[in-house]
JSON list of C-alpha atoms in Angstrom, two decimals:
[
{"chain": "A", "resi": 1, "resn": "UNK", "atom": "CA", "xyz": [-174.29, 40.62, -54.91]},
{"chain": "A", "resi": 2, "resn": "UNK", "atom": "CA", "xyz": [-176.17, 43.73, -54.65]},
{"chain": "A", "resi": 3, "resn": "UNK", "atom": "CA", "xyz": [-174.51, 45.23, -57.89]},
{"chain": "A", "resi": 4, "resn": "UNK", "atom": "CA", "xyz": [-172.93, 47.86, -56.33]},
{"chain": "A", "resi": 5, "resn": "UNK", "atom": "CA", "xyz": [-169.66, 48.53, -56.30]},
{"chain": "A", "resi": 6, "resn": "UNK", "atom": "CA", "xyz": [-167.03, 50.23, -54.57]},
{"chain": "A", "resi": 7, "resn": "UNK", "atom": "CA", "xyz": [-163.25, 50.57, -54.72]},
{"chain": "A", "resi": 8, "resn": "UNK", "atom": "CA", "xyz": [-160.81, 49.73, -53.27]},
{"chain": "A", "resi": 9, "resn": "UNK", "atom": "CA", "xyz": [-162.08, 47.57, -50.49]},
{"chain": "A", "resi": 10, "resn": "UNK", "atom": "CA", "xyz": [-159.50, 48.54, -48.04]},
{"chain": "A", "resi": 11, "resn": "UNK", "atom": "CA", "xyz": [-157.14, 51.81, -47.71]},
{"chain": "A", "resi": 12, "resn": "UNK", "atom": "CA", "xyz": [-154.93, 52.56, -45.06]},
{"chain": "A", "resi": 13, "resn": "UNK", "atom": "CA", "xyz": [-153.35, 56.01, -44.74]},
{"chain": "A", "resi": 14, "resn": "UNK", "atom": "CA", "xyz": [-151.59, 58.48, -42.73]},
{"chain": "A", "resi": 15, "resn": "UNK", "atom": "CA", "xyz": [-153.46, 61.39, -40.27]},
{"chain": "A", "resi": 16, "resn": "UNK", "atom": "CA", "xyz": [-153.42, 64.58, -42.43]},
{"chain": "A", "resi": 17, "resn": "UNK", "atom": "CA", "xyz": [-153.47, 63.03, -46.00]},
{"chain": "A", "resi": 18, "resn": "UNK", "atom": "CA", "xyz": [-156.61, 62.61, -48.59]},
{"chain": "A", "resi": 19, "resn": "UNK", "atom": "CA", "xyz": [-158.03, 59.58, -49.70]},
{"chain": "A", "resi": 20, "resn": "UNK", "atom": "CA", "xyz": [-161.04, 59.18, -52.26]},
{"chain": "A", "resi": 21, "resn": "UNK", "atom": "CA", "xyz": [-163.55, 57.00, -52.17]},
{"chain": "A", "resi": 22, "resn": "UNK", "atom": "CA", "xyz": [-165.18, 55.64, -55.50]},
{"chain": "A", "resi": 23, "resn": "UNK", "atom": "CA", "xyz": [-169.10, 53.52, -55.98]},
{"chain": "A", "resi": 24, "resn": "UNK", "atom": "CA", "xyz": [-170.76, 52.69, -58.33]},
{"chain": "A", "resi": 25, "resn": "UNK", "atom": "CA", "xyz": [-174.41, 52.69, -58.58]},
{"chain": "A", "resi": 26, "resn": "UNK", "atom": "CA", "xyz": [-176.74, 49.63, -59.80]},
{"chain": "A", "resi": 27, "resn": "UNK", "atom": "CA", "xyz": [-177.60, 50.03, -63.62]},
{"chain": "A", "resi": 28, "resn": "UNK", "atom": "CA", "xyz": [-180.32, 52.38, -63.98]},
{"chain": "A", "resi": 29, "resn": "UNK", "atom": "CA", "xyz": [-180.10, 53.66, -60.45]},
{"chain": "A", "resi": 30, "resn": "UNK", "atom": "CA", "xyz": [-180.17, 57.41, -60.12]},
{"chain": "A", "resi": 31, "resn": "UNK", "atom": "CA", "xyz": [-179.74, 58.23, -56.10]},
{"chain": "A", "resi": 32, "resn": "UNK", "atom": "CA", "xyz": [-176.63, 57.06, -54.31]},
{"chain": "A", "resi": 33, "resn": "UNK", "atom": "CA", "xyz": [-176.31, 57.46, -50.61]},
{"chain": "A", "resi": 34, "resn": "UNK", "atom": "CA", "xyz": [-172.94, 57.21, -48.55]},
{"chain": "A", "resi": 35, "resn": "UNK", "atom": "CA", "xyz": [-173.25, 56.00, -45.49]},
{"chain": "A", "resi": 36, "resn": "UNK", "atom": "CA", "xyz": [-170.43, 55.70, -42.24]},
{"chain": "A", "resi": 37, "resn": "UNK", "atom": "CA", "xyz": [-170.03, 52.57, -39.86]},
{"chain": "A", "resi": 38, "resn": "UNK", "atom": "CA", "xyz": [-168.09, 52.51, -36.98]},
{"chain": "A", "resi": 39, "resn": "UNK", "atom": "CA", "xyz": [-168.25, 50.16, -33.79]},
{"chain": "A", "resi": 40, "resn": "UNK", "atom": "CA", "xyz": [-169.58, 53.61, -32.16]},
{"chain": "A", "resi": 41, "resn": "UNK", "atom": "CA", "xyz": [-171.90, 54.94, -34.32]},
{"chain": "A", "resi": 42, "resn": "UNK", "atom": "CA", "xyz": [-173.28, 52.10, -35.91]},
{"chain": "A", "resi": 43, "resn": "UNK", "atom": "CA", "xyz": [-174.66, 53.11, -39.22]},
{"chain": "A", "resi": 44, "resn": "UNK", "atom": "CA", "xyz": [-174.54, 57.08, -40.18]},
{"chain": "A", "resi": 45, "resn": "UNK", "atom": "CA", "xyz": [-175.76, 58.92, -43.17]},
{"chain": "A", "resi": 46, "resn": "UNK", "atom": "CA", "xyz": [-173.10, 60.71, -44.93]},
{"chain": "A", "resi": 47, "resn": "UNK", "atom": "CA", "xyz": [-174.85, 62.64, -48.24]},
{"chain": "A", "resi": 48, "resn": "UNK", "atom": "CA", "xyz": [-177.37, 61.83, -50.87]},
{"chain": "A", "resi": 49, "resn": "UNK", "atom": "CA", "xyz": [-177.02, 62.52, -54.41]},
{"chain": "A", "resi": 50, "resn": "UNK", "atom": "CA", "xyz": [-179.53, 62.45, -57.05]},
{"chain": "A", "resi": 51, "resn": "UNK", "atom": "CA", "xyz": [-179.01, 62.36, -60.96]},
{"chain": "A", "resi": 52, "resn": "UNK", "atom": "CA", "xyz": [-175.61, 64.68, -60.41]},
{"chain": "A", "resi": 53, "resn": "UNK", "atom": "CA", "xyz": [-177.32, 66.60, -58.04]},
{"chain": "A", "resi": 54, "resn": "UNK", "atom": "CA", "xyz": [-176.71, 66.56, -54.13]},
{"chain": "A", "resi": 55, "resn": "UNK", "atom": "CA", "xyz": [-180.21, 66.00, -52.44]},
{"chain": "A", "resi": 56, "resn": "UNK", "atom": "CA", "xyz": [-179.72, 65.50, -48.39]},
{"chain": "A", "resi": 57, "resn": "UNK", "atom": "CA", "xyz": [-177.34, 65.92, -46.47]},
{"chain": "A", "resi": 58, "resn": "UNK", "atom": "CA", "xyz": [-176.45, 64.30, -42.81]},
{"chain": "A", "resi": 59, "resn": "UNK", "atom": "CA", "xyz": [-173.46, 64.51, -39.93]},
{"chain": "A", "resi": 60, "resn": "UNK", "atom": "CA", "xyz": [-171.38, 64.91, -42.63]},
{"chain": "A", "resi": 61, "resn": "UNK", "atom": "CA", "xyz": [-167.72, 66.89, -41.90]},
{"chain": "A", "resi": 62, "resn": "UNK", "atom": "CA", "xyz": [-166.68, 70.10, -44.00]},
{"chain": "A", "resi": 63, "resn": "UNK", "atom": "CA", "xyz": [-163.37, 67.97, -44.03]},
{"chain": "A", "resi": 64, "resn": "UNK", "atom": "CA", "xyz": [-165.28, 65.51, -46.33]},
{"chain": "A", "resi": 65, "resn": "UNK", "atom": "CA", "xyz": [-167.38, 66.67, -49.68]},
{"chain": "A", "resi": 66, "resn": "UNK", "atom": "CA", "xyz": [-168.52, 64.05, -52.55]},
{"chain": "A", "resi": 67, "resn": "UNK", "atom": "CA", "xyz": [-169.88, 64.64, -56.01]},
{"chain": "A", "resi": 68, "resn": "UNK", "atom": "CA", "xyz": [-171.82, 62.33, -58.77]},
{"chain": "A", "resi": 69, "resn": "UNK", "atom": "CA", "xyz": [-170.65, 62.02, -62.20]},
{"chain": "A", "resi": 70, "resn": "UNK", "atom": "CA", "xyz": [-172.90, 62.23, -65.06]},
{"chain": "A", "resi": 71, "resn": "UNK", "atom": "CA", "xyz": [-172.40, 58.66, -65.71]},
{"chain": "A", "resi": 72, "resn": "UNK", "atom": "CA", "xyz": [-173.64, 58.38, -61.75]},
{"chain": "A", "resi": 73, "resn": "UNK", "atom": "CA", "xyz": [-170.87, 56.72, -60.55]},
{"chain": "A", "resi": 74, "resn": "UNK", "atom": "CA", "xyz": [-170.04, 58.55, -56.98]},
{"chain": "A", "resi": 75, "resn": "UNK", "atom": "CA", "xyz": [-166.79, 59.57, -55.07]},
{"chain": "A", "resi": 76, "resn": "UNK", "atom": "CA", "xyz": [-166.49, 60.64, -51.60]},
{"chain": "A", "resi": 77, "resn": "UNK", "atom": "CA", "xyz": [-163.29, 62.41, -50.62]},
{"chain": "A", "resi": 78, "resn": "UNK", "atom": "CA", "xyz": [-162.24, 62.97, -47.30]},
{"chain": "A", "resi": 79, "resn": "UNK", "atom": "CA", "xyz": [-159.51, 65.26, -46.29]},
{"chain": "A", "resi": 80, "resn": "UNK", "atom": "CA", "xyz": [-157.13, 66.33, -43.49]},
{"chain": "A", "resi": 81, "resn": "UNK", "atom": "CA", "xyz": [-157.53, 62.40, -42.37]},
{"chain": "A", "resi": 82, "resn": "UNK", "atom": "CA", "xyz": [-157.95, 61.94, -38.61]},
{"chain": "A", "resi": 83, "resn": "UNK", "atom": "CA", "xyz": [-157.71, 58.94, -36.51]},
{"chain": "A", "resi": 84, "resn": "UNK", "atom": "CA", "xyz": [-161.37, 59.12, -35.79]},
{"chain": "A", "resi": 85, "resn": "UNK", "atom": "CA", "xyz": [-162.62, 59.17, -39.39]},
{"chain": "A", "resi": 86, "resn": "UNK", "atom": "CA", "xyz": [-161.35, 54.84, -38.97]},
{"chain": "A", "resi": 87, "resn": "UNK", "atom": "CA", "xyz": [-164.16, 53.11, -40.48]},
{"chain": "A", "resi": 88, "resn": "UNK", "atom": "CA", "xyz": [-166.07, 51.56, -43.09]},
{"chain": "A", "resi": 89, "resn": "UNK", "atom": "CA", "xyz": [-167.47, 53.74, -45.56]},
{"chain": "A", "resi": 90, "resn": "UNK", "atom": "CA", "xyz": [-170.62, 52.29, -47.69]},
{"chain": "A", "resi": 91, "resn": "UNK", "atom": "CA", "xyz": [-172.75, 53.50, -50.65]},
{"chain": "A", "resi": 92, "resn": "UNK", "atom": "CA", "xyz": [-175.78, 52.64, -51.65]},
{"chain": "A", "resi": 93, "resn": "UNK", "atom": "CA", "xyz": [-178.02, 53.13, -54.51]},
{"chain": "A", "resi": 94, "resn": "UNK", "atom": "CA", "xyz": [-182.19, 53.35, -55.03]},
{"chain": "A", "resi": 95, "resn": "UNK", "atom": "CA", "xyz": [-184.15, 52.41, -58.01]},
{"chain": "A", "resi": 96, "resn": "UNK", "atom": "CA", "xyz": [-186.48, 55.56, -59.39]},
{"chain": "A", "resi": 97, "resn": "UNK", "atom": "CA", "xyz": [-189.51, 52.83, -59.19]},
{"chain": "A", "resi": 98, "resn": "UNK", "atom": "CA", "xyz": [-188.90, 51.78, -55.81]},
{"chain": "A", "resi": 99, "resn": "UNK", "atom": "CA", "xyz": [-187.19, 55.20, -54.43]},
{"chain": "A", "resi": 100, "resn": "UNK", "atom": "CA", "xyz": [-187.25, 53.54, -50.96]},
{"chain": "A", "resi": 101, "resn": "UNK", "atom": "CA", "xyz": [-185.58, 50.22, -51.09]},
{"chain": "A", "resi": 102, "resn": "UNK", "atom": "CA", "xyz": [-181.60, 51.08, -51.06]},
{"chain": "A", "resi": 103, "resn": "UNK", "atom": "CA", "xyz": [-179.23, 48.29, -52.14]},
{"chain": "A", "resi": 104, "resn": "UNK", "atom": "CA", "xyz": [-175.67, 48.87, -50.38]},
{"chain": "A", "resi": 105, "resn": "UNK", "atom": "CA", "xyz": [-172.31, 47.85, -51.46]},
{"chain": "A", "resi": 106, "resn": "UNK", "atom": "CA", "xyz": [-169.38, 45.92, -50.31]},
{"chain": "A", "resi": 107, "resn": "UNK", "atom": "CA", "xyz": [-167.41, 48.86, -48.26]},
{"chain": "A", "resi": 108, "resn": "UNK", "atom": "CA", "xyz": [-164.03, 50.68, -48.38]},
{"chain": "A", "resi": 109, "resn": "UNK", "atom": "CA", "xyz": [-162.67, 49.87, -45.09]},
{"chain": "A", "resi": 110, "resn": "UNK", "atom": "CA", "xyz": [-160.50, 53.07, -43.83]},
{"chain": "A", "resi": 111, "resn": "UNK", "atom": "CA", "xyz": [-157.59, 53.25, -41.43]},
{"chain": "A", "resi": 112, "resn": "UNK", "atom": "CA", "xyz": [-155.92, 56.03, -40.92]},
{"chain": "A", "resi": 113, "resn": "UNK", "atom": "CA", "xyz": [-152.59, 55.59, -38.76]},
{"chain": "B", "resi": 1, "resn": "UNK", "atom": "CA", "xyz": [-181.05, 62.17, -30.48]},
{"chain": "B", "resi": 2, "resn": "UNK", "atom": "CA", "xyz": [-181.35, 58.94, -31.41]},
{"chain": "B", "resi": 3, "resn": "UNK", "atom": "CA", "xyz": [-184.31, 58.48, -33.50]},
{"chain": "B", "resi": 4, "resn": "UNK", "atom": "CA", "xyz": [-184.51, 54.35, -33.99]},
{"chain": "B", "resi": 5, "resn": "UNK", "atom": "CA", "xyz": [-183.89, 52.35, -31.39]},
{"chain": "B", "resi": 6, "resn": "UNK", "atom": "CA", "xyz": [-183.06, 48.46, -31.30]},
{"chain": "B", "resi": 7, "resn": "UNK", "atom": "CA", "xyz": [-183.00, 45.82, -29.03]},
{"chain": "B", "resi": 8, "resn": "UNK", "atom": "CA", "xyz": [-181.21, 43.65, -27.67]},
{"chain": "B", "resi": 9, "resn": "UNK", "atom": "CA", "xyz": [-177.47, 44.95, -28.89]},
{"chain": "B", "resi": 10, "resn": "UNK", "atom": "CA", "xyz": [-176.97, 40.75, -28.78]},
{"chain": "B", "resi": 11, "resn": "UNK", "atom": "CA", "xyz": [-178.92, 37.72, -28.77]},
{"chain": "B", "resi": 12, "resn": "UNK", "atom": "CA", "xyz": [-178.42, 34.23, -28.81]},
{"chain": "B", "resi": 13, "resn": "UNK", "atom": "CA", "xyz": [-181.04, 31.91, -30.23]},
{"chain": "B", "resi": 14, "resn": "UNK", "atom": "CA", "xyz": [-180.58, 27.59, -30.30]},
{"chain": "B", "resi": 15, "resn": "UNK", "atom": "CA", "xyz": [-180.70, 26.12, -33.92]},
{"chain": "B", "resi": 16, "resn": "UNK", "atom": "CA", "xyz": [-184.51, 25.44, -34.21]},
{"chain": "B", "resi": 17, "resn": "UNK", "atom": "CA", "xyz": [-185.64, 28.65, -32.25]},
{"chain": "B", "resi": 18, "resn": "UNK", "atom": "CA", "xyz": [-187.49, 32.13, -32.75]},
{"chain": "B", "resi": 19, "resn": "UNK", "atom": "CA", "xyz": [-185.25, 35.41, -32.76]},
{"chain": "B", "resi": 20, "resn": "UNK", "atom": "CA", "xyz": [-186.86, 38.91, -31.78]},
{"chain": "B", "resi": 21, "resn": "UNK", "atom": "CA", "xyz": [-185.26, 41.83, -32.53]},
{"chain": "B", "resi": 22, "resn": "UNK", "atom": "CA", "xyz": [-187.02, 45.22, -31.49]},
{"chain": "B", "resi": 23, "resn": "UNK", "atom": "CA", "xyz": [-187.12, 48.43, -32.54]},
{"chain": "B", "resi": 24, "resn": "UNK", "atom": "CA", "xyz": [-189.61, 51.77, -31.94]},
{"chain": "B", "resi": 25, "resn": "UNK", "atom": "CA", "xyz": [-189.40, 54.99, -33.23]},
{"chain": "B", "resi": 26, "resn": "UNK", "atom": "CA", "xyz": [-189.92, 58.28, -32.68]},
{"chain": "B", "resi": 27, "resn": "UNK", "atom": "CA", "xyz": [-190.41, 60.53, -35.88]},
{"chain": "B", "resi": 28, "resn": "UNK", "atom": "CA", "xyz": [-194.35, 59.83, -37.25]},
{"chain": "B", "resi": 29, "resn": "UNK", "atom": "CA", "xyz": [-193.38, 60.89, -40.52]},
{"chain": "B", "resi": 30, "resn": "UNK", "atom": "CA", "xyz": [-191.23, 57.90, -41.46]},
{"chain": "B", "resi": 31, "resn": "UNK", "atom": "CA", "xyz": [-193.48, 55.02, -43.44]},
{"chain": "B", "resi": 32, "resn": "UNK", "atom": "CA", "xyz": [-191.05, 52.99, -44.71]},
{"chain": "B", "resi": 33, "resn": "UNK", "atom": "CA", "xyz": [-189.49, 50.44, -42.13]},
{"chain": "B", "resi": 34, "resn": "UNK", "atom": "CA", "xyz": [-186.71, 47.82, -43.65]},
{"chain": "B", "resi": 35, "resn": "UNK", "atom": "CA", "xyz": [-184.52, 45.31, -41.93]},
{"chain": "B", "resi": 36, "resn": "UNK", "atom": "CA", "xyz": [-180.82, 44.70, -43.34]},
{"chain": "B", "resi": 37, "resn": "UNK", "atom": "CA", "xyz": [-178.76, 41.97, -42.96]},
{"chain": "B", "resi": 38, "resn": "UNK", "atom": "CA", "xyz": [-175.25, 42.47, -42.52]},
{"chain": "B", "resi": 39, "resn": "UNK", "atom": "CA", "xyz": [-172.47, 39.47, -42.60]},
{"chain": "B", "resi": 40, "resn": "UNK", "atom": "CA", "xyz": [-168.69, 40.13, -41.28]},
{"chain": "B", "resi": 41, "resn": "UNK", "atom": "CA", "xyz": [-166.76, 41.94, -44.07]},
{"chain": "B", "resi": 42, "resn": "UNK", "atom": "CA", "xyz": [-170.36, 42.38, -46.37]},
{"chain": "B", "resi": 43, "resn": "UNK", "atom": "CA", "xyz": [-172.53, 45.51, -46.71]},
{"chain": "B", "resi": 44, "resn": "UNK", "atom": "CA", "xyz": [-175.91, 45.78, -45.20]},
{"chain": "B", "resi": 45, "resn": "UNK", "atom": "CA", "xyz": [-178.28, 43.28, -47.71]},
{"chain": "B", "resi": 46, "resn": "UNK", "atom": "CA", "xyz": [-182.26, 44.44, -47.39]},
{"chain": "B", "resi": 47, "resn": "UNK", "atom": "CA", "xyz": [-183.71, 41.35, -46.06]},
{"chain": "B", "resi": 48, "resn": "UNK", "atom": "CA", "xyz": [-187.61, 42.46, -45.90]},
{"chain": "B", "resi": 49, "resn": "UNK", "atom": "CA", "xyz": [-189.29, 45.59, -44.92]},
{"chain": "B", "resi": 50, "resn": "UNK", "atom": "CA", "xyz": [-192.98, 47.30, -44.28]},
{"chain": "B", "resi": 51, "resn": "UNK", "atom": "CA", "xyz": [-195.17, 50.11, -45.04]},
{"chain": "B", "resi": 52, "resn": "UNK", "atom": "CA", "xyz": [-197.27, 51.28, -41.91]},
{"chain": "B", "resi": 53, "resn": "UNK", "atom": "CA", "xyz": [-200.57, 50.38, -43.76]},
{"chain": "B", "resi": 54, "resn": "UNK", "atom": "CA", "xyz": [-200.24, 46.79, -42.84]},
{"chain": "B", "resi": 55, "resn": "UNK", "atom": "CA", "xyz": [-199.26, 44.77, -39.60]},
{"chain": "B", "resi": 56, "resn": "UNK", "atom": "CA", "xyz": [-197.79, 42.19, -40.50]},
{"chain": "B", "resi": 57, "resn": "UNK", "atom": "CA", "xyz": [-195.86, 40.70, -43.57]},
{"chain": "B", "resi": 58, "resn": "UNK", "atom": "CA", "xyz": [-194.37, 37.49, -44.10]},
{"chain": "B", "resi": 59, "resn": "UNK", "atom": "CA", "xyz": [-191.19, 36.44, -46.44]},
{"chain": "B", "resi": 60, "resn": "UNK", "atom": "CA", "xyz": [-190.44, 32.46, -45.54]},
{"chain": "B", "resi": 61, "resn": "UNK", "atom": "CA", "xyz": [-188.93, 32.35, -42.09]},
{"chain": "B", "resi": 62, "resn": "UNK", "atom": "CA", "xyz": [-188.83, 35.68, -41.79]},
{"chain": "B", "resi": 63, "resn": "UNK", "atom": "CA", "xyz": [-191.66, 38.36, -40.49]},
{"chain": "B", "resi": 64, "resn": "UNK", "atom": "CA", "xyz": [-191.94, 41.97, -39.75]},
{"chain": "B", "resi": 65, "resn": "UNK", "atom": "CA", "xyz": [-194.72, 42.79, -37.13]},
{"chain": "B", "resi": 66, "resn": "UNK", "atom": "CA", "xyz": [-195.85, 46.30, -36.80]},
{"chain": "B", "resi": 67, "resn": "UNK", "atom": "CA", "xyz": [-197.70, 48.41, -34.35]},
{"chain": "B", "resi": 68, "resn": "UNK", "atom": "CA", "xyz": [-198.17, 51.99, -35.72]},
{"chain": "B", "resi": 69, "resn": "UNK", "atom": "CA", "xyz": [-200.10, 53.40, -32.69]},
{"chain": "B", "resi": 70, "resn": "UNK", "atom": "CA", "xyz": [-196.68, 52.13, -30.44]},
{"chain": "B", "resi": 71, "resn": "UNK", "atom": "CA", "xyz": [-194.29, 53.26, -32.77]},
{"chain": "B", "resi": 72, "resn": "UNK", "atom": "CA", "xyz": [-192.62, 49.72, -32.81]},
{"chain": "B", "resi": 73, "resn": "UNK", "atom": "CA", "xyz": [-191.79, 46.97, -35.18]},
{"chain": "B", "resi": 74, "resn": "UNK", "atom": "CA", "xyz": [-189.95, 44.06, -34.91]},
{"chain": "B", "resi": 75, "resn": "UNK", "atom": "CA", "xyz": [-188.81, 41.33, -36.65]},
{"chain": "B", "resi": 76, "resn": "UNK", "atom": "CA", "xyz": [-188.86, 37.46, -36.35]},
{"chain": "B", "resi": 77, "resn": "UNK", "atom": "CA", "xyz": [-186.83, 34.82, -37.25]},
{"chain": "B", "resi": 78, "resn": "UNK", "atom": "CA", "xyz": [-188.87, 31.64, -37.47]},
{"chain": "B", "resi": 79, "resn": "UNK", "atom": "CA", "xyz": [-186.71, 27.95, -37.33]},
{"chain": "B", "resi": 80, "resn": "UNK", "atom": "CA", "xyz": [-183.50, 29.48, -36.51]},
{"chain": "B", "resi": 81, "resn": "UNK", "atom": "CA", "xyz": [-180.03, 28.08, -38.47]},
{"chain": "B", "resi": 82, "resn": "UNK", "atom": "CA", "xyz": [-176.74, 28.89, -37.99]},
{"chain": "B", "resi": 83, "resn": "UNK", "atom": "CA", "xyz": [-176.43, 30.71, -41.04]},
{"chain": "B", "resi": 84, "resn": "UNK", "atom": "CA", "xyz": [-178.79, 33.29, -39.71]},
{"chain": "B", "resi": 85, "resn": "UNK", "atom": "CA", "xyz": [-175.68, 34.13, -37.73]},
{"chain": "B", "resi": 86, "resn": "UNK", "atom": "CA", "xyz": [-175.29, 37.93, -38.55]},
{"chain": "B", "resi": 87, "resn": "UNK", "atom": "CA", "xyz": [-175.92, 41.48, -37.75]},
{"chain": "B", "resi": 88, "resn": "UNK", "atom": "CA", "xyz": [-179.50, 42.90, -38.20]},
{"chain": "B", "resi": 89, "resn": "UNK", "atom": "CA", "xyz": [-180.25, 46.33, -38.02]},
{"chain": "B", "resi": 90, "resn": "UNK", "atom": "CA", "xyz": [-183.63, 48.06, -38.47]},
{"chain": "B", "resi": 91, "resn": "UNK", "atom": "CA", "xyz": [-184.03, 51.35, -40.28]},
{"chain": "B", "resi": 92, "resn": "UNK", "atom": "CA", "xyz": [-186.35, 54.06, -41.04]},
{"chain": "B", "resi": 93, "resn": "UNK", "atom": "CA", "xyz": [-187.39, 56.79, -44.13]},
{"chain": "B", "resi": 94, "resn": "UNK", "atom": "CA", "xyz": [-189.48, 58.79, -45.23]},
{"chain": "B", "resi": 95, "resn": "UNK", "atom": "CA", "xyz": [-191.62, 58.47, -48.79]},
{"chain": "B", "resi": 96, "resn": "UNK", "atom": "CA", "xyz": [-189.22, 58.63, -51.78]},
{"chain": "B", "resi": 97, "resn": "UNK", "atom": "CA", "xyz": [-185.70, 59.24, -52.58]},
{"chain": "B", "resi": 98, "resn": "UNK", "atom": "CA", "xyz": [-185.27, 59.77, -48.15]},
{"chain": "B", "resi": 99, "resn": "UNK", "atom": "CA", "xyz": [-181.81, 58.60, -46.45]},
{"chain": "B", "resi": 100, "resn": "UNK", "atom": "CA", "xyz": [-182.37, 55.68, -43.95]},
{"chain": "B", "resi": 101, "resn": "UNK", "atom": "CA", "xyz": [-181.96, 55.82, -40.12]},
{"chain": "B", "resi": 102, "resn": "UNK", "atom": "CA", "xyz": [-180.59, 52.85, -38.88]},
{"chain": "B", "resi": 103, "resn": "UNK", "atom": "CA", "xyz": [-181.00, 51.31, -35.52]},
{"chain": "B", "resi": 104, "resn": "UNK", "atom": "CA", "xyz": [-178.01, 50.44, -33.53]},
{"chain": "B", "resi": 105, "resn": "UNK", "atom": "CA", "xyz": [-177.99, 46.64, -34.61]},
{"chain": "B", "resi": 106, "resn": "UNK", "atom": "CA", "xyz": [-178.44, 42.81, -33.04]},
{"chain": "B", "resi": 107, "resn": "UNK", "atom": "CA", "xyz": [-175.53, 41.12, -33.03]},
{"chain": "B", "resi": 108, "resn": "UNK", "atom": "CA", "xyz": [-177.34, 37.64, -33.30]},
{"chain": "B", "resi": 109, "resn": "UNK", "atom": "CA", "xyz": [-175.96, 33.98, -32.94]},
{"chain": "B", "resi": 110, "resn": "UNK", "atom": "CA", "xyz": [-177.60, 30.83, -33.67]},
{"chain": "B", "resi": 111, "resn": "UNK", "atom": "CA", "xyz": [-175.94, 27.99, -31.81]},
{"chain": "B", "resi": 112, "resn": "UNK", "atom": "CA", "xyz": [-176.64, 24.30, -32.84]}
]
């Protein structure tokens, strides 16, 4: 158990709706990263947040936006749902002494019908 | 443009055996080179990872060998078990609070 967590662990929805996306970080962690996987693109870096404030960004859709709260927990919304956007969506968090080593969660698994 | 690139997409090793997984790189500004883990239905687990000022490191059956002036790494899997059954991928930052790049994975299987 890396001691992040995310919820739900699976959500399946219809083209054209929202869904939102919800991790949280290991205690004391201040970065969290979201990351795609899909049989395609393997692993993909979403956004990066750090202490409430977005630091990096990656192939990350205008159709999708995420924020972090100040009690760092992280949500990642995704909008106007299309089939493609199928896939597991991970976060992952980075202690401030070891700013490198990220520790990822179980998933949300996505399908949208 | 694919900046971490793994090999082989699958491999199978026999119970007992050494696994090789592959990777190189292209951008000289990453120093930070980690290997996940990833079981079916788990999230990525770091299993060990390297810094480019050494070649080698060593965590039980497990070893990361590095080659700075290639751009390559790779990592071994000494004495082979089933339960090393699982998807590795390589990956690649920069210093600090940097996203990773991942490799494309190795889909490995240990068979007894």
């Amino acid at each position: 158990d890396s001691g992040v967590t995310q919820t739900p662990k699976h959500l399946i929805t219809a083209t054209g709706q929202r869904v939102t996306l919800r991790c949280s970080p290991r205690s004391g962690d201040l970065s969290v990263y979201w990351y795609q996987q899909s049989l395609d693109q393997g692993l993909q870096f979403l956004i990066q947040y750090y202490n409430g404030e977005e630091r990096a960004k990656g192939n990350i859709l205008e159709r999708f936006s995420a924020q972090q709260f100040p009690d760092l927990h992280s949500e990642l919304n995704l909008s106007s749902l299309e089939l493609g956007d199928s896939a597991l969506y991970f976060c992952a968090s980075s202690p401030l002494s070891r700013a490198a080593e990220q520790y990822f969660g179980p998933g949300t698994r996505l399908t949208v019908t | 443009q694919q900046q971490v690139k793994q090999s082989p997409q699958s491999l199978i090793v026999q119970k007992g055996g050494i696994s090789i997984i592959n990777c190189a790189y292209e951008n000289t500004a990453f120093d930070y080179f980690p290997w996940y883990q990833q079981f079916p239905g788990k999230g990525p687990a770091l299993l060990i990872a390297i810094r480019p000022d050494v070649s080698e490191k060593k965590e039980g059956r497990f070893t990361i060998s590095f080659n700075k002036s290639a751009k390559q790494f790779s990592l071994h899997i000494m004495d082979s078990q089933p339960g090393d059954s699982a998807t590795y991928f390589c990956a690649a930052s920069m210093t600090g609070n940097t996203p990773l790049v991942f490799g494309k994975g190795t889909r490995l299987s240990v068979i007894a």
